């Protein structure tokens, strides 16, 4: 293994997108992730469960573990938040402080979803530090959900955004900028823009800059620049496919993205988008070093950790604070 430059070895990272559980609500556990975080120089991590569970249908001989393993549906799974609470509170206090739990076990198209969030905060006060990952538009995953597709500006999310603002909680949302059938046009961008415009007090973290597998949006740099310019409450999570598809090409940072991040040094953050398994955690997080080294030192420190930590509430959520 190649040696790591001193500046990289000493840089502390924060993981802004981490699922403790996979699509069948299983995972390697926080003790395993703590060891991987130490190896990758990750000091802090957002932690959420998985808002949906993959169905094992009668016609499938092999049990699916990932949503793309077969054509079976996925369904909302509210107990995922209880599993996160159980894992985090089982840690020693010093380790527990490194994790920042987000509520995700609700249907974002259900107007009663706000009740689940309030219930989780009431049952576990002074614990939660954010909401998400909310699944709005999400490519193939959307087509596997029951009933209507999610949207960033769905009426069911309006009271959630407002509660998040009242409690100073960030909302992390997956909202694809477009569809694979849209001939390279960002047809869903207005849904996110509408949501952040209607809720200017709410800190919204846009997962993966609106990208997905096989989703090509040639205007995405200009689109992100415009949205960040127009909405001071919007932040961008650079996890998952955005790294391979946009940030780095042939091992080198893409200049357009380096420039964009430099223009908004307090608005971007990195993340593993780990789904339960620790196996690839270290290389997934340390790959960002090639991007961070191309940024100005202050911007690199912001993107590496400070921006994520800055959107977290001063105190974990309690309904008495609303």
CSV table of N, CA and C in Angstrom, one decimal, residues 118-186:
chain,number,residue,atom,x,y,z
A,118,UNK,N,-42.0,13.3,15.4
A,118,UNK,CA,-42.3,13.9,16.8
A,118,UNK,C,-42.3,12.8,17.8
A,119,UNK,N,-42.8,11.6,17.5
A,119,UNK,CA,-42.8,10.5,18.4
A,119,UNK,C,-41.4,10.1,18.8
A,120,UNK,N,-40.5,10.0,17.8
A,120,UNK,CA,-39.1,9.6,18.0
A,120,UNK,C,-38.4,10.6,18.9
A,121,UNK,N,-38.7,11.8,18.7
A,121,UNK,CA,-38.1,12.9,19.5
A,121,UNK,C,-38.6,12.9,20.9
A,122,UNK,N,-39.9,12.6,21.1
A,122,UNK,CA,-40.5,12.5,22.4
A,122,UNK,C,-40.1,11.3,23.2
A,123,UNK,N,-39.9,10.2,22.5
A,123,UNK,CA,-39.5,8.9,23.2
A,123,UNK,C,-38.0,9.0,23.5
A,124,UNK,N,-37.2,9.5,22.6
A,124,UNK,CA,-35.8,9.6,22.8
A,124,UNK,C,-35.3,11.1,22.7
A,125,UNK,N,-35.7,11.9,23.7
A,125,UNK,CA,-35.3,13.3,23.6
A,125,UNK,C,-33.8,13.5,23.8
A,126,UNK,N,-33.3,14.6,23.3
A,126,UNK,CA,-31.9,15.0,23.4
A,126,UNK,C,-31.0,13.9,22.8
A,127,UNK,N,-31.5,13.3,21.7
A,127,UNK,CA,-30.7,12.2,21.0
A,127,UNK,C,-30.5,12.6,19.5
A,128,UNK,N,-31.6,12.9,18.8
A,128,UNK,CA,-31.6,13.1,17.4
A,128,UNK,C,-30.9,14.4,17.0
A,129,UNK,N,-30.2,14.4,15.9
A,129,UNK,CA,-29.5,15.6,15.4
A,129,UNK,C,-29.8,15.9,14.0
A,130,UNK,N,-30.7,15.2,13.4
A,130,UNK,CA,-31.1,15.5,12.0
A,130,UNK,C,-32.2,14.6,11.5
A,131,UNK,N,-32.6,14.8,10.3
A,131,UNK,CA,-33.6,14.0,9.6
A,131,UNK,C,-33.1,13.6,8.3
A,132,UNK,N,-33.3,12.3,8.0
A,132,UNK,CA,-32.9,11.8,6.7
A,132,UNK,C,-32.0,10.5,6.8
A,133,UNK,N,-31.7,9.9,5.7
A,133,UNK,CA,-31.9,10.3,4.3
A,133,UNK,C,-33.3,10.1,4.0
A,134,UNK,N,-34.0,11.2,3.5
A,134,UNK,CA,-35.3,11.2,3.0
A,134,UNK,C,-35.3,10.7,1.5
A,135,UNK,N,-36.0,9.7,1.2
A,135,UNK,CA,-36.0,9.2,-0.2
A,135,UNK,C,-37.2,9.9,-1.0
A,136,UNK,N,-36.8,10.9,-1.8
A,136,UNK,CA,-37.8,11.6,-2.7
A,136,UNK,C,-37.6,10.9,-4.0
A,137,UNK,N,-37.2,11.6,-5.0
A,137,UNK,CA,-36.8,10.9,-6.3
A,137,UNK,C,-35.6,10.1,-6.1
A,138,UNK,N,-35.6,8.8,-6.5
A,138,UNK,CA,-34.4,8.0,-6.3
A,138,UNK,C,-34.4,6.9,-7.4
A,139,UNK,N,-34.5,7.3,-8.6
A,139,UNK,CA,-34.3,6.3,-9.7
A,139,UNK,C,-35.2,5.0,-9.6
A,140,UNK,N,-34.5,3.9,-9.7
A,140,UNK,CA,-35.2,2.6,-9.7
A,140,UNK,C,-35.8,2.4,-8.3
A,141,UNK,N,-35.2,2.9,-7.2
A,141,UNK,CA,-35.8,2.7,-5.9
A,141,UNK,C,-37.2,3.3,-5.8
A,142,UNK,N,-37.4,4.4,-6.5
A,142,UNK,CA,-38.7,5.0,-6.5
A,142,UNK,C,-39.8,4.1,-7.1
A,143,UNK,N,-39.4,3.4,-8.1
A,143,UNK,CA,-40.4,2.6,-8.8
A,143,UNK,C,-40.7,1.3,-8.0
A,144,UNK,N,-39.9,1.0,-7.0
A,144,UNK,CA,-40.1,-0.2,-6.2
A,144,UNK,C,-40.9,0.2,-4.9
A,145,UNK,N,-41.2,1.4,-4.7
A,145,UNK,CA,-42.0,1.8,-3.5
A,145,UNK,C,-43.5,1.7,-3.9
A,146,UNK,N,-44.3,1.5,-2.8
A,146,UNK,CA,-45.7,1.4,-3.0
A,146,UNK,C,-46.3,2.8,-3.1
A,147,UNK,N,-47.4,2.9,-3.8
A,147,UNK,CA,-48.2,4.2,-3.9
A,147,UNK,C,-47.4,5.2,-4.7
A,148,UNK,N,-47.6,6.5,-4.4
A,148,UNK,CA,-47.0,7.6,-5.2
A,148,UNK,C,-45.5,7.8,-5.0
A,149,UNK,N,-44.9,8.4,-6.0
A,149,UNK,CA,-43.4,8.6,-5.8
A,149,UNK,C,-43.2,9.8,-4.9
A,150,UNK,N,-42.1,9.8,-4.2
A,150,UNK,CA,-41.7,10.9,-3.3
A,150,UNK,C,-41.3,12.1,-4.2
A,151,UNK,N,-41.4,13.3,-3.6
A,151,UNK,CA,-40.9,14.5,-4.2
A,151,UNK,C,-40.4,15.4,-3.1
A,152,UNK,N,-39.3,16.2,-3.4
A,152,UNK,CA,-38.8,17.1,-2.4
A,152,UNK,C,-39.8,18.1,-1.9
A,153,UNK,N,-40.7,18.5,-2.7
A,153,UNK,CA,-41.7,19.5,-2.4
A,153,UNK,C,-43.1,18.9,-2.1
A,154,UNK,N,-43.1,17.6,-1.7
A,154,UNK,CA,-44.4,16.9,-1.4
A,154,UNK,C,-45.0,17.6,-0.2
A,155,UNK,N,-46.3,17.7,-0.2
A,155,UNK,CA,-47.0,18.3,0.9
A,155,UNK,C,-46.7,17.7,2.3
A,156,UNK,N,-46.5,16.3,2.2
A,156,UNK,CA,-46.2,15.6,3.5
A,156,UNK,C,-44.9,16.1,4.1
A,157,UNK,N,-44.0,16.7,3.4
A,157,UNK,CA,-42.7,17.1,3.9
A,157,UNK,C,-42.8,18.5,4.4
A,158,UNK,N,-43.8,19.3,4.1
A,158,UNK,CA,-43.8,20.7,4.6
A,158,UNK,C,-43.7,20.8,6.1
A,159,UNK,N,-44.6,20.1,6.9
A,159,UNK,CA,-44.5,20.2,8.3
A,159,UNK,C,-43.1,19.7,8.9
A,160,UNK,N,-42.5,18.7,8.1
A,160,UNK,CA,-41.3,18.1,8.6
A,160,UNK,C,-40.2,19.2,8.4
A,161,UNK,N,-40.1,19.9,7.3
A,161,UNK,CA,-39.2,21.0,7.1
A,161,UNK,C,-39.3,22.0,8.2
A,162,UNK,N,-40.6,22.4,8.5
A,162,UNK,CA,-40.8,23.4,9.5
A,162,UNK,C,-40.4,23.0,10.9
A,163,UNK,N,-40.7,21.7,11.3
A,163,UNK,CA,-40.2,21.2,12.6
A,163,UNK,C,-38.7,21.2,12.6
A,164,UNK,N,-38.1,20.8,11.5
A,164,UNK,CA,-36.6,20.7,11.5
A,164,UNK,C,-36.1,22.1,11.7
A,165,UNK,N,-36.7,23.1,11.1
A,165,UNK,CA,-36.2,24.5,11.3
A,165,UNK,C,-36.4,24.9,12.8
A,166,UNK,N,-37.5,24.6,13.3
A,166,UNK,CA,-37.8,25.0,14.7
A,166,UNK,C,-36.8,24.4,15.7
A,167,UNK,N,-36.3,23.1,15.4
A,167,UNK,CA,-35.4,22.4,16.2
A,167,UNK,C,-33.9,22.5,15.8
A,168,UNK,N,-33.7,23.3,14.7
A,168,UNK,CA,-32.4,23.5,14.1
A,168,UNK,C,-31.8,22.2,13.6
A,169,UNK,N,-32.6,21.3,13.1
A,169,UNK,CA,-32.2,20.0,12.6
A,169,UNK,C,-32.0,20.1,11.0
A,170,UNK,N,-30.8,19.6,10.5
A,170,UNK,CA,-30.7,19.5,9.1
A,170,UNK,C,-31.6,18.4,8.5
A,171,UNK,N,-32.0,18.6,7.3
A,171,UNK,CA,-32.7,17.5,6.6
A,171,UNK,C,-31.9,17.1,5.4
A,172,UNK,N,-31.5,15.8,5.4
A,172,UNK,CA,-30.8,15.2,4.3
A,172,UNK,C,-31.7,14.5,3.3
A,173,UNK,N,-31.8,14.9,2.1
A,173,UNK,CA,-32.8,14.4,1.1
A,173,UNK,C,-32.1,13.9,-0.2
A,174,UNK,N,-32.6,12.8,-0.6
A,174,UNK,CA,-32.2,12.2,-1.9
A,174,UNK,C,-33.3,12.7,-2.9
A,175,UNK,N,-32.9,13.6,-3.8
A,175,UNK,CA,-33.8,14.1,-4.8
A,175,UNK,C,-33.1,14.2,-6.1
A,176,UNK,N,-33.3,13.2,-7.0
A,176,UNK,CA,-32.7,13.2,-8.3
A,176,UNK,C,-33.0,14.4,-9.1
A,177,UNK,N,-32.0,14.9,-9.7
A,177,UNK,CA,-32.1,16.1,-10.6
A,177,UNK,C,-32.9,15.8,-11.8
A,178,UNK,N,-32.9,14.5,-12.2
A,178,UNK,CA,-33.6,14.2,-13.5
A,178,UNK,C,-33.9,12.7,-13.5
A,179,UNK,N,-34.3,12.2,-14.6
A,179,UNK,CA,-34.7,10.8,-14.9
A,179,UNK,C,-33.8,10.3,-16.0
A,180,UNK,N,-33.5,9.0,-16.0
A,180,UNK,CA,-32.7,8.4,-17.0
A,180,UNK,C,-33.4,8.5,-18.4
A,181,UNK,N,-34.7,8.7,-18.4
A,181,UNK,CA,-35.4,8.8,-19.7
A,181,UNK,C,-35.6,10.3,-20.1
A,182,UNK,N,-35.0,11.2,-19.4
A,182,UNK,CA,-35.3,12.6,-19.7
A,182,UNK,C,-34.3,13.3,-20.7
A,183,UNK,N,-33.6,12.5,-21.4
A,183,UNK,CA,-32.7,13.0,-22.5
A,183,UNK,C,-31.8,14.1,-22.0
A,184,UNK,N,-31.2,13.8,-20.8
A,184,UNK,CA,-30.2,14.7,-20.2
A,184,UNK,C,-30.6,16.0,-19.8
A,185,UNK,N,-31.9,16.2,-19.4
A,185,UNK,CA,-32.4,17.4,-18.9
A,185,UNK,C,-32.8,17.3,-17.4
A,186,UNK,N,-32.5,18.3,-16.7
A,186,UNK,CA,-32.8,18.3,-15.2
A,186,UNK,C,-34.2,18.5,-14.9
